[in-house]
Amino acid sequence: MLQFILRRLGLVIPTFIGITLLTFAFVHMIPGDPVMIMAGERGISPERHAQLLAEMGLDKPLWQQYAHYIWGVLHGDLGISLKSRIPVWQEFVPRFKATLELGVCAMIFAVAVGIPVGVLAAVKRGSIFDHTAVGLALTGYSMPIFWWGMMLIMLVSVQLNLTPVSGRISDTVFLDDTLPLTGFMLIDTAIWGEQGDFIDALMHMILPAIVLGTIPLAVIVRMTRSSMLEVLGEDYIRTARAKGLTRMRVIVIHALRNAMLPVVTVIGLQVGTLLAGAILTETIFSWPGLGRWLIDALQRRDYPVVQGGCCWWRR
């Protein structure tokens, strides 16, 4: 056991160096001058350009920039954003909370829908419902997130006008910063918001959570169905039926409880899928989370933000 732990810990250093080195190299290979991008159409004088490069440390050789970056990371300092001039950690925390809230809601949706559908598909094996559930699960797993998100926006938000198109909450909602806010919009609006604020936050959450939770939902449906079919063929299930137990009791108490172990394992593995899908989902819905933050930083060549975001994303 000790050797296994030491071996795993020994892989941390080369993995960390590899991730940071690749991220640093790829970010600096992106064409464009971050100073000129920050200046925009206003332009900037050569003297001011050189001054800003020196202030940001971009005038140093790449190896010195990398060494300075690694030294900061080891001391918990991810640098300062080139755009906002705010420490990366201070920008990271509120966006992490937004992504975490979206991910939790997406997983709740996937579990709440996926397990009942999977159980019912297994119980009604070979029926129209079973074939439909399996077909939709395969479709949901293979469907591009960006296409699915845009289709829902066009149908639900634009055509039916049932939910907001983008954002996390309406501009008309105001929460006092002096209150002990958690940073999770659903919780804060429920506790401190005025009447209707929680519903507003919930309506903004619905479509992004559905889009982000679609792939985990498809996986959970297939795994629940497969696990239930295996358990329903066991001897103790036939024994329970022979004892005269009701069908509902056999399915819920005896079958589902024993079929949940692989399902729970799969649910845990879907966390990585949520993080990967959050980049596209947040971009489509203008959700102010880590994914959109990282994409915006890439577009404006904000090296510290991109490097810090990628390091966290690969944990």
PDB file of C-alpha atoms in Angstrom:
ATOM      1  CA  MET A   1       0.000   0.000   0.000  1.00  0.00           C
ATOM      2  CA  LEU A   2       2.803   2.400   0.922  1.00  0.00           C
ATOM      3  CA  GLN A   3       4.649   1.642  -2.304  1.00  0.00           C
ATOM      4  CA  PHE A   4       1.481   2.310  -4.296  1.00  0.00           C
ATOM      5  CA  ILE A   5       0.980   5.681  -2.580  1.00  0.00           C
ATOM      6  CA  LEU A   6       4.612   6.669  -3.112  1.00  0.00           C
ATOM      7  CA  ARG A   7       4.449   5.599  -6.741  1.00  0.00           C
ATOM      8  CA  ARG A   8       1.321   7.668  -7.304  1.00  0.00           C
ATOM      9  CA  LEU A   9       2.861  10.663  -5.564  1.00  0.00           C
ATOM     10  CA  GLY A  10       5.963  10.241  -7.701  1.00  0.00           C
ATOM     11  CA  LEU A  11       3.839  10.741 -10.803  1.00  0.00           C
ATOM     12  CA  VAL A  12       2.547  14.089  -9.553  1.00  0.00           C
ATOM     13  CA  ILE A  13       5.763  16.004 -10.267  1.00  0.00           C
ATOM     14  CA  PRO A  14       6.286  14.942 -13.918  1.00  0.00           C
ATOM     15  CA  THR A  15       2.551  15.307 -14.573  1.00  0.00           C
ATOM     16  CA  PHE A  16       2.548  18.812 -13.116  1.00  0.00           C
ATOM     17  CA  ILE A  17       5.625  19.819 -15.110  1.00  0.00           C
ATOM     18  CA  GLY A  18       4.190  18.347 -18.297  1.00  0.00           C
ATOM     19  CA  ILE A  19       0.822  20.107 -17.943  1.00  0.00           C
ATOM     20  CA  THR A  20       2.305  23.493 -17.068  1.00  0.00           C
ATOM     21  CA  LEU A  21       4.979  23.272 -19.779  1.00  0.00           C
ATOM     22  CA  LEU A  22       2.535  22.287 -22.519  1.00  0.00           C
ATOM     23  CA  THR A  23       0.036  24.929 -21.437  1.00  0.00           C
ATOM     24  CA  PHE A  24       2.740  27.599 -21.309  1.00  0.00           C
ATOM     25  CA  ALA A  25       4.090  26.617 -24.735  1.00  0.00           C
ATOM     26  CA  PHE A  26       0.704  26.449 -26.447  1.00  0.00           C
ATOM     27  CA  VAL A  27      -0.470  29.749 -24.973  1.00  0.00           C
ATOM     28  CA  HIS A  28       2.650  31.578 -26.151  1.00  0.00           C
ATOM     29  CA  MET A  29       2.337  30.012 -29.600  1.00  0.00           C
ATOM     30  CA  ILE A  30      -1.008  31.762 -30.128  1.00  0.00           C
ATOM     31  CA  PRO A  31      -0.433  34.646 -32.569  1.00  0.00           C
ATOM     32  CA  GLY A  32      -1.145  38.148 -31.375  1.00  0.00           C
ATOM     33  CA  ASP A  33       0.226  40.717 -28.960  1.00  0.00           C
ATOM     34  CA  PRO A  34      -1.746  40.896 -25.693  1.00  0.00           C
ATOM     35  CA  VAL A  35      -0.789  44.550 -25.223  1.00  0.00           C
ATOM     36  CA  MET A  36      -2.107  45.519 -28.654  1.00  0.00           C
ATOM     37  CA  ILE A  37      -5.276  43.483 -28.042  1.00  0.00           C
ATOM     38  CA  MET A  38      -5.810  45.348 -24.771  1.00  0.00           C
ATOM     39  CA  ALA A  39      -5.278  48.687 -26.516  1.00  0.00           C
ATOM     40  CA  GLY A  40      -7.855  47.842 -29.189  1.00  0.00           C
ATOM     41  CA  GLU A  41      -8.589  50.384 -31.877  1.00  0.00           C
ATOM     42  CA  ARG A  42      -7.176  53.252 -29.812  1.00  0.00           C
ATOM     43  CA  GLY A  43      -3.644  52.131 -30.534  1.00  0.00           C
ATOM     44  CA  ILE A  44      -0.656  52.707 -28.298  1.00  0.00           C
ATOM     45  CA  SER A  45       2.694  54.437 -28.575  1.00  0.00           C
ATOM     46  CA  PRO A  46       5.882  52.340 -28.883  1.00  0.00           C
ATOM     47  CA  GLU A  47       7.140  53.712 -25.562  1.00  0.00           C
ATOM     48  CA  ARG A  48       3.950  52.791 -23.727  1.00  0.00           C
ATOM     49  CA  HIS A  49       3.927  49.401 -25.460  1.00  0.00           C
ATOM     50  CA  ALA A  50       7.439  48.643 -24.201  1.00  0.00           C
ATOM     51  CA  GLN A  51       6.511  49.871 -20.710  1.00  0.00           C
ATOM     52  CA  LEU A  52       3.468  47.582 -20.508  1.00  0.00           C
ATOM     53  CA  LEU A  53       5.465  44.596 -21.752  1.00  0.00           C
ATOM     54  CA  ALA A  54       7.999  45.216 -18.980  1.00  0.00           C
ATOM     55  CA  GLU A  55       5.275  45.613 -16.334  1.00  0.00           C
ATOM     56  CA  MET A  56       3.703  42.315 -17.394  1.00  0.00           C
ATOM     57  CA  GLY A  57       7.036  40.528 -17.601  1.00  0.00           C
ATOM     58  CA  LEU A  58       6.499  39.703 -21.270  1.00  0.00           C
ATOM     59  CA  ASP A  59       9.794  41.276 -22.320  1.00  0.00           C
ATOM     60  CA  LYS A  60      11.796  38.526 -20.601  1.00  0.00           C
ATOM     61  CA  PRO A  61      12.965  35.306 -22.289  1.00  0.00           C
ATOM     62  CA  LEU A  62      10.382  32.520 -22.316  1.00  0.00           C
ATOM     63  CA  TRP A  63      12.370  30.314 -19.948  1.00  0.00           C
ATOM     64  CA  GLN A  64      12.450  33.112 -17.370  1.00  0.00           C
ATOM     65  CA  GLN A  65       8.712  33.679 -17.773  1.00  0.00           C
ATOM     66  CA  TYR A  66       8.084  29.953 -17.259  1.00  0.00           C
ATOM     67  CA  ALA A  67      10.363  29.793 -14.208  1.00  0.00           C
ATOM     68  CA  HIS A  68       8.619  32.821 -12.701  1.00  0.00           C
ATOM     69  CA  TYR A  69       5.232  31.247 -13.386  1.00  0.00           C
ATOM     70  CA  ILE A  70       6.190  27.903 -11.787  1.00  0.00           C
ATOM     71  CA  TRP A  71       7.619  29.675  -8.740  1.00  0.00           C
ATOM     72  CA  GLY A  72       4.355  31.541  -8.314  1.00  0.00           C
ATOM     73  CA  VAL A  73       2.206  28.410  -8.729  1.00  0.00           C
ATOM     74  CA  LEU A  74       4.233  26.563  -6.091  1.00  0.00           C
ATOM     75  CA  HIS A  75       3.527  29.444  -3.714  1.00  0.00           C
ATOM     76  CA  GLY A  76      -0.162  29.617  -4.549  1.00  0.00           C
ATOM     77  CA  ASP A  77       0.182  32.619  -6.865  1.00  0.00           C
ATOM     78  CA  LEU A  78      -1.268  32.149 -10.363  1.00  0.00           C
ATOM     79  CA  GLY A  79      -0.315  35.654 -11.416  1.00  0.00           C
ATOM     80  CA  ILE A  80      -2.290  38.754 -12.321  1.00  0.00           C
ATOM     81  CA  SER A  81      -4.727  39.016 -15.202  1.00  0.00           C
ATOM     82  CA  LEU A  82      -3.295  41.074 -18.051  1.00  0.00           C
ATOM     83  CA  LYS A  83      -6.754  42.487 -18.787  1.00  0.00           C
ATOM     84  CA  SER A  84      -8.222  43.362 -15.398  1.00  0.00           C
ATOM     85  CA  ARG A  85      -4.942  43.589 -13.410  1.00  0.00           C
ATOM     86  CA  ILE A  86      -6.666  41.539 -10.705  1.00  0.00           C
ATOM     87  CA  PRO A  87      -5.042  38.398  -9.204  1.00  0.00           C
ATOM     88  CA  VAL A  88      -6.183  35.294 -11.057  1.00  0.00           C
ATOM     89  CA  TRP A  89      -7.360  33.638  -7.830  1.00  0.00           C
ATOM     90  CA  GLN A  90      -9.754  36.526  -7.127  1.00  0.00           C
ATOM     91  CA  GLU A  91     -11.308  36.114 -10.572  1.00  0.00           C
ATOM     92  CA  PHE A  92     -11.293  32.332 -10.233  1.00  0.00           C
ATOM     93  CA  VAL A  93     -13.401  31.965  -7.061  1.00  0.00           C
ATOM     94  CA  PRO A  94     -16.724  33.559  -8.167  1.00  0.00           C
ATOM     95  CA  ARG A  95     -16.542  31.841 -11.551  1.00  0.00           C
ATOM     96  CA  PHE A  96     -15.801  28.512  -9.900  1.00  0.00           C
ATOM     97  CA  LYS A  97     -18.952  28.909  -7.806  1.00  0.00           C
ATOM     98  CA  ALA A  98     -21.000  29.616 -10.933  1.00  0.00           C
ATOM     99  CA  THR A  99     -19.619  26.515 -12.671  1.00  0.00           C
ATOM    100  CA  LEU A 100     -20.082  24.387  -9.555  1.00  0.00           C
ATOM    101  CA  GLU A 101     -23.712  25.474  -9.194  1.00  0.00           C
ATOM    102  CA  LEU A 102     -24.388  24.691 -12.850  1.00  0.00           C
ATOM    103  CA  GLY A 103     -22.632  21.319 -12.589  1.00  0.00           C
ATOM    104  CA  VAL A 104     -24.567  20.298  -9.476  1.00  0.00           C
ATOM    105  CA  CYS A 105     -27.899  21.225 -11.068  1.00  0.00           C
ATOM    106  CA  ALA A 106     -26.956  19.364 -14.264  1.00  0.00           C
ATOM    107  CA  MET A 107     -26.049  16.249 -12.283  1.00  0.00           C
ATOM    108  CA  ILE A 108     -29.269  16.441 -10.247  1.00  0.00           C
ATOM    109  CA  PHE A 109     -31.207  16.578 -13.511  1.00  0.00           C
ATOM    110  CA  ALA A 110     -29.250  13.647 -14.969  1.00  0.00           C
ATOM    111  CA  VAL A 111     -29.706  11.450 -11.885  1.00  0.00           C
ATOM    112  CA  ALA A 112     -33.352  12.379 -11.272  1.00  0.00           C
ATOM    113  CA  VAL A 113     -34.313  11.510 -14.850  1.00  0.00           C
ATOM    114  CA  GLY A 114     -31.731   8.867 -15.749  1.00  0.00           C
ATOM    115  CA  ILE A 115     -32.275   6.353 -12.945  1.00  0.00           C
ATOM    116  CA  PRO A 116     -36.102   6.116 -13.234  1.00  0.00           C
ATOM    117  CA  VAL A 117     -35.903   5.893 -17.039  1.00  0.00           C
ATOM    118  CA  GLY A 118     -33.215   3.208 -16.845  1.00  0.00           C
ATOM    119  CA  VAL A 119     -35.181   1.178 -14.305  1.00  0.00           C
ATOM    120  CA  LEU A 120     -38.393   1.410 -16.302  1.00  0.00           C
ATOM    121  CA  ALA A 121     -36.582   0.456 -19.515  1.00  0.00           C
ATOM    122  CA  ALA A 122     -35.160  -2.642 -17.812  1.00  0.00           C
ATOM    123  CA  VAL A 123     -38.508  -3.651 -16.327  1.00  0.00           C
ATOM    124  CA  LYS A 124     -40.202  -3.188 -19.718  1.00  0.00           C
ATOM    125  CA  ARG A 125     -37.420  -4.836 -21.681  1.00  0.00           C
ATOM    126  CA  GLY A 126     -38.219  -5.161 -25.382  1.00  0.00           C
ATOM    127  CA  SER A 127     -41.122  -2.711 -25.236  1.00  0.00           C
ATOM    128  CA  ILE A 128     -41.520   0.490 -27.228  1.00  0.00           C
ATOM    129  CA  PHE A 129     -40.484   2.480 -24.158  1.00  0.00           C
ATOM    130  CA  ASP A 130     -37.307   0.411 -23.825  1.00  0.00           C
ATOM    131  CA  HIS A 131     -36.305   0.889 -27.460  1.00  0.00           C
ATOM    132  CA  THR A 132     -37.138   4.599 -27.288  1.00  0.00           C
ATOM    133  CA  ALA A 133     -35.122   5.110 -24.095  1.00  0.00           C
ATOM    134  CA  VAL A 134     -32.077   3.291 -25.496  1.00  0.00           C
ATOM    135  CA  GLY A 135     -32.319   5.182 -28.783  1.00  0.00           C
ATOM    136  CA  LEU A 136     -32.606   8.564 -27.089  1.00  0.00           C
ATOM    137  CA  ALA A 137     -29.722   7.695 -24.761  1.00  0.00           C
ATOM    138  CA  LEU A 138     -27.479   6.880 -27.727  1.00  0.00           C
ATOM    139  CA  THR A 139     -28.582  10.080 -29.444  1.00  0.00           C
ATOM    140  CA  GLY A 140     -27.948  12.187 -26.352  1.00  0.00           C
ATOM    141  CA  TYR A 141     -24.500  10.708 -25.851  1.00  0.00           C
ATOM    142  CA  SER A 142     -23.407  11.380 -29.441  1.00  0.00           C
ATOM    143  CA  MET A 143     -25.125  14.749 -29.923  1.00  0.00           C
ATOM    144  CA  PRO A 144     -22.810  17.814 -30.096  1.00  0.00           C
ATOM    145  CA  ILE A 145     -23.337  20.040 -27.076  1.00  0.00           C
ATOM    146  CA  PHE A 146     -23.165  23.297 -29.028  1.00  0.00           C
ATOM    147  CA  TRP A 147     -25.825  22.124 -31.509  1.00  0.00           C
ATOM    148  CA  TRP A 148     -28.119  20.869 -28.755  1.00  0.00           C
ATOM    149  CA  GLY A 149     -27.753  24.122 -26.854  1.00  0.00           C
ATOM    150  CA  MET A 150     -28.540  26.288 -29.865  1.00  0.00           C
ATOM    151  CA  MET A 151     -31.571  24.169 -30.768  1.00  0.00           C
ATOM    152  CA  LEU A 152     -32.988  24.532 -27.251  1.00  0.00           C
ATOM    153  CA  ILE A 153     -32.381  28.282 -27.304  1.00  0.00           C
ATOM    154  CA  MET A 154     -34.168  28.644 -30.636  1.00  0.00           C
ATOM    155  CA  LEU A 155     -37.124  26.486 -29.582  1.00  0.00           C
ATOM    156  CA  VAL A 156     -37.624  27.171 -25.873  1.00  0.00           C
ATOM    157  CA  SER A 157     -36.255  30.706 -25.503  1.00  0.00           C
ATOM    158  CA  VAL A 158     -36.856  32.338 -28.889  1.00  0.00           C
ATOM    159  CA  GLN A 159     -39.938  30.589 -30.279  1.00  0.00           C
ATOM    160  CA  LEU A 160     -41.807  29.699 -27.081  1.00  0.00           C
ATOM    161  CA  ASN A 161     -40.296  32.455 -24.901  1.00  0.00           C
ATOM    162  CA  LEU A 162     -40.340  30.201 -21.841  1.00  0.00           C
ATOM    163  CA  THR A 163     -36.822  30.792 -20.514  1.00  0.00           C
ATOM    164  CA  PRO A 164     -34.169  33.528 -20.798  1.00  0.00           C
ATOM    165  CA  VAL A 165     -31.721  33.243 -23.679  1.00  0.00           C
ATOM    166  CA  SER A 166     -28.509  33.730 -21.714  1.00  0.00           C
ATOM    167  CA  GLY A 167     -26.944  34.848 -18.473  1.00  0.00           C
ATOM    168  CA  ARG A 168     -27.180  33.732 -14.878  1.00  0.00           C
ATOM    169  CA  ILE A 169     -29.804  36.193 -13.658  1.00  0.00           C
ATOM    170  CA  SER A 170     -31.683  39.213 -14.992  1.00  0.00           C
ATOM    171  CA  ASP A 171     -30.142  42.675 -14.768  1.00  0.00           C
ATOM    172  CA  THR A 172     -33.147  43.856 -12.765  1.00  0.00           C
ATOM    173  CA  VAL A 173     -32.269  41.553  -9.846  1.00  0.00           C
ATOM    174  CA  PHE A 174     -30.052  43.223  -7.248  1.00  0.00           C
ATOM    175  CA  LEU A 175     -28.473  41.557  -4.224  1.00  0.00           C
ATOM    176  CA  ASP A 176     -26.811  43.742  -1.608  1.00  0.00           C
ATOM    177  CA  ASP A 177     -23.069  42.994  -1.428  1.00  0.00           C
ATOM    178  CA  THR A 178     -23.087  43.719   2.309  1.00  0.00           C
ATOM    179  CA  LEU A 179     -25.173  40.585   2.893  1.00  0.00           C
ATOM    180  CA  PRO A 180     -23.413  37.265   3.662  1.00  0.00           C
ATOM    181  CA  LEU A 181     -23.820  35.962   0.114  1.00  0.00           C
ATOM    182  CA  THR A 182     -22.624  32.456  -0.755  1.00  0.00           C
ATOM    183  CA  GLY A 183     -21.965  33.117  -4.437  1.00  0.00           C
ATOM    184  CA  PHE A 184     -24.492  30.441  -5.428  1.00  0.00           C
ATOM    185  CA  MET A 185     -27.308  32.345  -7.101  1.00  0.00           C
ATOM    186  CA  LEU A 186     -30.121  29.906  -6.321  1.00  0.00           C
ATOM    187  CA  ILE A 187     -29.250  29.920  -2.620  1.00  0.00           C
ATOM    188  CA  ASP A 188     -28.694  33.681  -2.383  1.00  0.00           C
ATOM    189  CA  THR A 189     -31.924  34.597  -4.175  1.00  0.00           C
ATOM    190  CA  ALA A 190     -33.888  32.119  -2.056  1.00  0.00           C
ATOM    191  CA  ILE A 191     -32.545  33.618   1.189  1.00  0.00           C
ATOM    192  CA  TRP A 192     -31.957  37.288   0.435  1.00  0.00           C
ATOM    193  CA  GLY A 193     -33.761  37.971  -2.831  1.00  0.00           C
ATOM    194  CA  GLU A 194     -37.094  39.648  -3.297  1.00  0.00           C
ATOM    195  CA  GLN A 195     -40.213  37.874  -4.485  1.00  0.00           C
ATOM    196  CA  GLY A 196     -39.604  36.344  -7.891  1.00  0.00           C
ATOM    197  CA  ASP A 197     -35.795  36.545  -7.782  1.00  0.00           C
ATOM    198  CA  PHE A 198     -35.402  32.828  -7.072  1.00  0.00           C
ATOM    199  CA  ILE A 199     -37.726  31.938  -9.958  1.00  0.00           C
ATOM    200  CA  ASP A 200     -35.696  34.240 -12.202  1.00  0.00           C
ATOM    201  CA  ALA A 201     -32.444  32.493 -11.240  1.00  0.00           C
ATOM    202  CA  LEU A 202     -34.084  29.086 -11.653  1.00  0.00           C
ATOM    203  CA  MET A 203     -35.372  29.928 -15.141  1.00  0.00           C
ATOM    204  CA  HIS A 204     -31.868  30.998 -16.170  1.00  0.00           C
ATOM    205  CA  MET A 205     -30.558  27.670 -14.856  1.00  0.00           C
ATOM    206  CA  ILE A 206     -32.957  25.309 -16.671  1.00  0.00           C
ATOM    207  CA  LEU A 207     -31.576  25.231 -20.218  1.00  0.00           C
ATOM    208  CA  PRO A 208     -27.839  25.240 -19.334  1.00  0.00           C
ATOM    209  CA  ALA A 209     -28.412  22.445 -16.805  1.00  0.00           C
ATOM    210  CA  ILE A 210     -30.338  20.359 -19.346  1.00  0.00           C
ATOM    211  CA  VAL A 211     -27.659  20.811 -22.019  1.00  0.00           C
ATOM    212  CA  LEU A 212     -24.774  20.088 -19.644  1.00  0.00           C
ATOM    213  CA  GLY A 213     -26.570  17.122 -18.070  1.00  0.00           C
ATOM    214  CA  THR A 214     -27.555  15.437 -21.345  1.00  0.00           C
ATOM    215  CA  ILE A 215     -24.436  13.280 -21.751  1.00  0.00           C
ATOM    216  CA  PRO A 216     -24.359  12.147 -18.077  1.00  0.00           C
ATOM    217  CA  LEU A 217     -28.096  11.451 -18.383  1.00  0.00           C
ATOM    218  CA  ALA A 218     -27.525   9.189 -21.384  1.00  0.00           C
ATOM    219  CA  VAL A 219     -24.741   7.298 -19.606  1.00  0.00           C
ATOM    220  CA  ILE A 220     -26.804   6.860 -16.427  1.00  0.00           C
ATOM    221  CA  VAL A 221     -29.810   5.554 -18.386  1.00  0.00           C
ATOM    222  CA  ARG A 222     -27.733   2.925 -20.170  1.00  0.00           C
ATOM    223  CA  MET A 223     -25.830   1.854 -17.049  1.00  0.00           C
ATOM    224  CA  THR A 224     -28.985   1.679 -14.898  1.00  0.00           C
ATOM    225  CA  ARG A 225     -30.782  -0.394 -17.519  1.00  0.00           C
ATOM    226  CA  SER A 226     -27.840  -2.763 -17.969  1.00  0.00           C
ATOM    227  CA  SER A 227     -27.304  -3.190 -14.228  1.00  0.00           C
ATOM    228  CA  MET A 228     -31.012  -3.726 -13.561  1.00  0.00           C
ATOM    229  CA  LEU A 229     -31.287  -6.375 -16.294  1.00  0.00           C
ATOM    230  CA  GLU A 230     -28.388  -8.246 -14.740  1.00  0.00           C
ATOM    231  CA  VAL A 231     -29.858  -8.090 -11.234  1.00  0.00           C
ATOM    232  CA  LEU A 232     -33.381  -9.029 -12.348  1.00  0.00           C
ATOM    233  CA  GLY A 233     -32.004 -12.331 -13.621  1.00  0.00           C
ATOM    234  CA  GLU A 234     -30.490 -13.321 -10.271  1.00  0.00           C
ATOM    235  CA  ASP A 235     -31.838 -16.193  -8.168  1.00  0.00           C
ATOM    236  CA  TYR A 236     -32.727 -14.033  -5.160  1.00  0.00           C
ATOM    237  CA  ILE A 237     -35.050 -11.946  -7.344  1.00  0.00           C
ATOM    238  CA  ARG A 238     -36.891 -15.085  -8.441  1.00  0.00           C
ATOM    239  CA  THR A 239     -37.036 -16.148  -4.795  1.00  0.00           C
ATOM    240  CA  ALA A 240     -38.512 -12.791  -3.779  1.00  0.00           C
ATOM    241  CA  ARG A 241     -41.169 -13.133  -6.455  1.00  0.00           C
ATOM    242  CA  ALA A 242     -41.914 -16.693  -5.368  1.00  0.00           C
ATOM    243  CA  LYS A 243     -42.534 -15.441  -1.832  1.00  0.00           C
ATOM    244  CA  GLY A 244     -45.367 -13.338  -3.164  1.00  0.00           C
ATOM    245  CA  LEU A 245     -43.764  -9.915  -2.752  1.00  0.00           C
ATOM    246  CA  THR A 246     -45.322  -7.140  -4.780  1.00  0.00           C
ATOM    247  CA  ARG A 247     -43.675  -6.195  -8.057  1.00  0.00           C
ATOM    248  CA  MET A 248     -42.858  -2.708  -6.782  1.00  0.00           C
ATOM    249  CA  ARG A 249     -41.175  -4.082  -3.666  1.00  0.00           C
ATOM    250  CA  VAL A 250     -39.112  -6.552  -5.686  1.00  0.00           C
ATOM    251  CA  ILE A 251     -37.945  -3.843  -8.081  1.00  0.00           C
ATOM    252  CA  VAL A 252     -37.271  -1.042  -5.598  1.00  0.00           C
ATOM    253  CA  ILE A 253     -36.122  -2.896  -2.471  1.00  0.00           C
ATOM    254  CA  HIS A 254     -34.337  -5.923  -3.881  1.00  0.00           C
ATOM    255  CA  ALA A 255     -33.340  -5.146  -7.469  1.00  0.00           C
ATOM    256  CA  LEU A 256     -32.620  -1.414  -7.541  1.00  0.00           C
ATOM    257  CA  ARG A 257     -30.673  -1.373  -4.297  1.00  0.00           C
ATOM    258  CA  ASN A 258     -28.274  -4.037  -5.585  1.00  0.00           C
ATOM    259  CA  ALA A 259     -28.061  -2.501  -9.056  1.00  0.00           C
ATOM    260  CA  MET A 260     -27.019   0.936  -7.793  1.00  0.00           C
ATOM    261  CA  LEU A 261     -23.330   0.206  -7.100  1.00  0.00           C
ATOM    262  CA  PRO A 262     -22.106   0.438 -10.724  1.00  0.00           C
ATOM    263  CA  VAL A 263     -24.506   3.329 -11.321  1.00  0.00           C
ATOM    264  CA  VAL A 264     -23.035   5.329  -8.440  1.00  0.00           C
ATOM    265  CA  THR A 265     -19.546   4.639  -9.784  1.00  0.00           C
ATOM    266  CA  VAL A 266     -20.534   5.937 -13.214  1.00  0.00           C
ATOM    267  CA  ILE A 267     -22.110   9.042 -11.679  1.00  0.00           C
ATOM    268  CA  GLY A 268     -18.789   9.877 -10.042  1.00  0.00           C
ATOM    269  CA  LEU A 269     -16.924   9.413 -13.311  1.00  0.00           C
ATOM    270  CA  GLN A 270     -19.248  11.859 -15.065  1.00  0.00           C
ATOM    271  CA  VAL A 271     -17.786  14.792 -13.127  1.00  0.00           C
ATOM    272  CA  GLY A 272     -15.031  15.045 -15.737  1.00  0.00           C
ATOM    273  CA  THR A 273     -17.637  15.107 -18.490  1.00  0.00           C
ATOM    274  CA  LEU A 274     -19.392  17.991 -16.753  1.00  0.00           C
ATOM    275  CA  LEU A 275     -16.172  20.011 -16.573  1.00  0.00           C
ATOM    276  CA  ALA A 276     -15.393  19.413 -20.234  1.00  0.00           C
ATOM    277  CA  GLY A 277     -18.933  20.216 -21.314  1.00  0.00           C
ATOM    278  CA  ALA A 278     -19.024  23.350 -19.170  1.00  0.00           C
ATOM    279  CA  ILE A 279     -16.678  25.158 -21.571  1.00  0.00           C
ATOM    280  CA  LEU A 280     -19.108  24.930 -24.487  1.00  0.00           C
ATOM    281  CA  THR A 281     -22.264  25.215 -22.396  1.00  0.00           C
ATOM    282  CA  GLU A 282     -21.140  28.380 -20.629  1.00  0.00           C
ATOM    283  CA  THR A 283     -20.039  29.923 -23.917  1.00  0.00           C
ATOM    284  CA  ILE A 284     -23.388  29.200 -25.588  1.00  0.00           C
ATOM    285  CA  PHE A 285     -25.477  30.562 -22.705  1.00  0.00           C
ATOM    286  CA  SER A 286     -23.078  33.368 -21.662  1.00  0.00           C
ATOM    287  CA  TRP A 287     -22.845  31.727 -18.248  1.00  0.00           C
ATOM    288  CA  PRO A 288     -20.226  33.570 -16.135  1.00  0.00           C
ATOM    289  CA  GLY A 289     -18.312  30.453 -15.099  1.00  0.00           C
ATOM    290  CA  LEU A 290     -14.851  28.993 -15.580  1.00  0.00           C
ATOM    291  CA  GLY A 291     -15.477  27.800 -19.129  1.00  0.00           C
ATOM    292  CA  ARG A 292     -16.488  31.179 -20.510  1.00  0.00           C
ATOM    293  CA  TRP A 293     -13.765  32.848 -18.438  1.00  0.00           C
ATOM    294  CA  LEU A 294     -11.153  30.616 -20.060  1.00  0.00           C
ATOM    295  CA  ILE A 295     -12.486  31.167 -23.590  1.00  0.00           C
ATOM    296  CA  ASP A 296     -12.519  34.948 -23.090  1.00  0.00           C
ATOM    297  CA  ALA A 297      -8.950  34.805 -21.791  1.00  0.00           C
ATOM    298  CA  LEU A 298      -7.835  32.836 -24.857  1.00  0.00           C
ATOM    299  CA  GLN A 299      -9.384  35.410 -27.170  1.00  0.00           C
ATOM    300  CA  ARG A 300      -7.572  38.318 -25.506  1.00  0.00           C
ATOM    301  CA  ARG A 301      -4.279  36.394 -24.969  1.00  0.00           C
ATOM    302  CA  ASP A 302      -4.497  36.720 -21.184  1.00  0.00           C
ATOM    303  CA  TYR A 303      -1.658  34.296 -20.435  1.00  0.00           C
ATOM    304  CA  PRO A 304      -1.917  34.079 -16.605  1.00  0.00           C
ATOM    305  CA  VAL A 305      -5.666  33.369 -16.721  1.00  0.00           C
ATOM    306  CA  VAL A 306      -5.303  30.685 -19.405  1.00  0.00           C
ATOM    307  CA  GLN A 307      -2.406  29.002 -17.632  1.00  0.00           C
ATOM    308  CA  GLY A 308      -4.128  29.109 -14.246  1.00  0.00           C
ATOM    309  CA  GLY A 309      -7.418  27.867 -15.678  1.00  0.00           C
ATOM    310  CA  CYS A 310      -5.793  24.983 -17.547  1.00  0.00           C
ATOM    311  CA  CYS A 311      -3.800  23.906 -14.488  1.00  0.00           C
ATOM    312  CA  TRP A 312      -6.972  23.743 -12.403  1.00  0.00           C
ATOM    313  CA  TRP A 313      -8.929  22.006 -15.193  1.00  0.00           C
ATOM    314  CA  ARG A 314      -6.402  19.172 -15.366  1.00  0.00           C
ATOM    315  CA  ARG A 315      -6.533  18.401 -11.629  1.00  0.00           C
TER     316      ARG A 315
END
